[in-house]
Short mmCIF file of C-alpha atoms in Angstrom, two decimals:
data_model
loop_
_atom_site.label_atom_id
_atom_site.label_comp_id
_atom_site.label_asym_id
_atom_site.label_seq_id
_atom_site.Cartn_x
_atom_site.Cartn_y
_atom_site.Cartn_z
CA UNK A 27 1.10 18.00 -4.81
CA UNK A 28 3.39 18.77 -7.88
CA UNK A 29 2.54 18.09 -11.45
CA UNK A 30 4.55 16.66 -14.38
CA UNK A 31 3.87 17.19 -18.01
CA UNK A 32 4.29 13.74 -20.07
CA UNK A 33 6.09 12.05 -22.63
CA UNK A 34 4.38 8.71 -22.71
CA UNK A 35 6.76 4.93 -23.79
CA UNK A 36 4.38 1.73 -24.10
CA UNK A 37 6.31 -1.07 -25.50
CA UNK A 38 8.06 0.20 -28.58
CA UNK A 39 5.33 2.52 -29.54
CA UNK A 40 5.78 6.26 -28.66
CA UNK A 41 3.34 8.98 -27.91
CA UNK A 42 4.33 12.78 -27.17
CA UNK A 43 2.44 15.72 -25.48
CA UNK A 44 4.07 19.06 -26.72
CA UNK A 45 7.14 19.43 -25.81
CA UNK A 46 9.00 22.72 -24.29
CA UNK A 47 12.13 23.01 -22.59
CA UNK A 48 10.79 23.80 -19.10
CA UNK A 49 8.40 20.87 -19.42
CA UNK A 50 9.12 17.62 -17.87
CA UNK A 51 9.27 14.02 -19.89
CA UNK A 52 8.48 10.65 -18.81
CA UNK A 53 8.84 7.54 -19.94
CA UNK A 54 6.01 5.41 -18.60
CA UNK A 55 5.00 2.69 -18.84
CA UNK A 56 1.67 2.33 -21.05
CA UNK A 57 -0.65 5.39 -20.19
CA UNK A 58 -4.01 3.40 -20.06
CA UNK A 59 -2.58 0.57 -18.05
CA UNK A 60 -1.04 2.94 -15.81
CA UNK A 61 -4.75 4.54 -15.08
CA UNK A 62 -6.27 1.42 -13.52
CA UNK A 63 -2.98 1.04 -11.11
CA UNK A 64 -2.34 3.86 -8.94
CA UNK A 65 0.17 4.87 -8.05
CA UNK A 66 3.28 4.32 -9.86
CA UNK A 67 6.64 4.93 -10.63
CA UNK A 68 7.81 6.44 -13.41
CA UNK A 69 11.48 8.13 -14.34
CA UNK A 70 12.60 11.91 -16.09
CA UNK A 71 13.70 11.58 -19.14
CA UNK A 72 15.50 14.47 -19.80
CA UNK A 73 18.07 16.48 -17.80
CA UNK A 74 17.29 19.93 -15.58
CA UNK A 75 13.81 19.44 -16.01
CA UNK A 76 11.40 21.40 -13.77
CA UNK A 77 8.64 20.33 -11.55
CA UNK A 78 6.08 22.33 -11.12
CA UNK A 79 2.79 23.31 -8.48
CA UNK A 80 0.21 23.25 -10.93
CA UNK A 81 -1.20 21.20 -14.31
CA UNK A 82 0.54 24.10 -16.05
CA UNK A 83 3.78 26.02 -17.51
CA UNK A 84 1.73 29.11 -15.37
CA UNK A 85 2.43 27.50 -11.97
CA UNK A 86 5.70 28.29 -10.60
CA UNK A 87 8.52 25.61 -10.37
CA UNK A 88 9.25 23.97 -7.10
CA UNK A 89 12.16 22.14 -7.99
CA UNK A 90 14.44 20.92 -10.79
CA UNK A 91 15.59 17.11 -11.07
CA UNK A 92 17.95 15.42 -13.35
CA UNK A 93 17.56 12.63 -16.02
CA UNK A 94 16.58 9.02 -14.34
CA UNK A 95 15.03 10.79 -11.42
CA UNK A 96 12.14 8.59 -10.05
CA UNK A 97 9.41 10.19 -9.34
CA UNK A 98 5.71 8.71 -7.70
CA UNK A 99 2.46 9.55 -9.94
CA UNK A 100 -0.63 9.01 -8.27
CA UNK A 101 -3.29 11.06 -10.87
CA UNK A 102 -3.35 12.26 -14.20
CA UNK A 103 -4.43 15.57 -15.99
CA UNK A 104 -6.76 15.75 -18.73
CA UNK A 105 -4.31 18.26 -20.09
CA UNK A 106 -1.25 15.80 -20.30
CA UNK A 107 0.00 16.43 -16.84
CA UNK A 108 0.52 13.77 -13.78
CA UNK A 109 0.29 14.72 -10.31
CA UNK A 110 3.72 13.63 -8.34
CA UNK A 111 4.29 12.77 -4.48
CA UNK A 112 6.70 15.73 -3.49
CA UNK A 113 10.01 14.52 -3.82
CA UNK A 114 12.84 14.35 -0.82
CA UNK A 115 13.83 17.71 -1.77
CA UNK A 116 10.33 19.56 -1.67
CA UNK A 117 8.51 20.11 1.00
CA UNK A 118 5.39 22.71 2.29
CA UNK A 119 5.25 24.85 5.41
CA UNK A 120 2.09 24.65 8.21
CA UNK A 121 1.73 26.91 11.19
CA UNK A 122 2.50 24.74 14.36
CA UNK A 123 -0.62 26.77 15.95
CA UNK A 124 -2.39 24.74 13.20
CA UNK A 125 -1.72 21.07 14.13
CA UNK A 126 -1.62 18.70 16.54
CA UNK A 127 0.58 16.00 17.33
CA UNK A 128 -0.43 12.26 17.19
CA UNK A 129 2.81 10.75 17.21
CA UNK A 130 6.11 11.33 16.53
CA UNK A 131 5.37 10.53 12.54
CA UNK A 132 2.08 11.65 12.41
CA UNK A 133 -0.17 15.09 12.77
CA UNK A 134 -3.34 16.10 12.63
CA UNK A 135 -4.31 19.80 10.98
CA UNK A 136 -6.65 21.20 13.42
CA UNK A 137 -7.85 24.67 11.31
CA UNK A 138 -7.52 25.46 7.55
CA UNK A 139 -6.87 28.84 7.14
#
């Protein structure tokens, strides 16, 4: 899961979270009507932005993605953040000990630890 902070477009009105440089912006389309439809896509606004592995400037960054970038939201924060699918580029590491193979697209975890 990685997490987005927002810059919300809805027609020609505008609406804006705070707005740091290591933030990322979004231009989405209406913020309410985006809610009831899950997921969706929705596109970086501004250039070298970061995404990060928490609803927060305190989580690390896992990657950084240029203007136009599409990216998949499937949740929002309370605090003005969306959670992302992982993009091409990212990707999270699982001990082989740890799953099991269904087929050749899909595992199954077999322990958390």
């Amino acid at each position: 899961m990685d997490w987005l902070s927002v810059s919300i477009l809805h027609s020609t009105k505008r609406f804006r979270f705070s707005s740091p440089a290591l933030l990322v912006w979004l231009l989405l389309f209406g913020w309410a009507h985006a809610e009831d439809q899950f997921p969706y896509v929705a596109y970086i606004s501004q250039d070298d932005t970061y995404i990060r592995s928490g609803p927060g400037r305190q989580y690390y960054p896992t990657e950084q993605v240029p203007q136009g970038y599409a990216v998949e939201v499937y949740r929002h924060d309370q605090s003005g953040w969306c959670a992302i699918r992982p993009t091409e580029q990212s990707f999270s590491w699982v001990s082989a000990h740890q799953v099991r193979f269904i087929n050749d697209q899909v595992v199954e975890v077999t322990a958390n630890q």
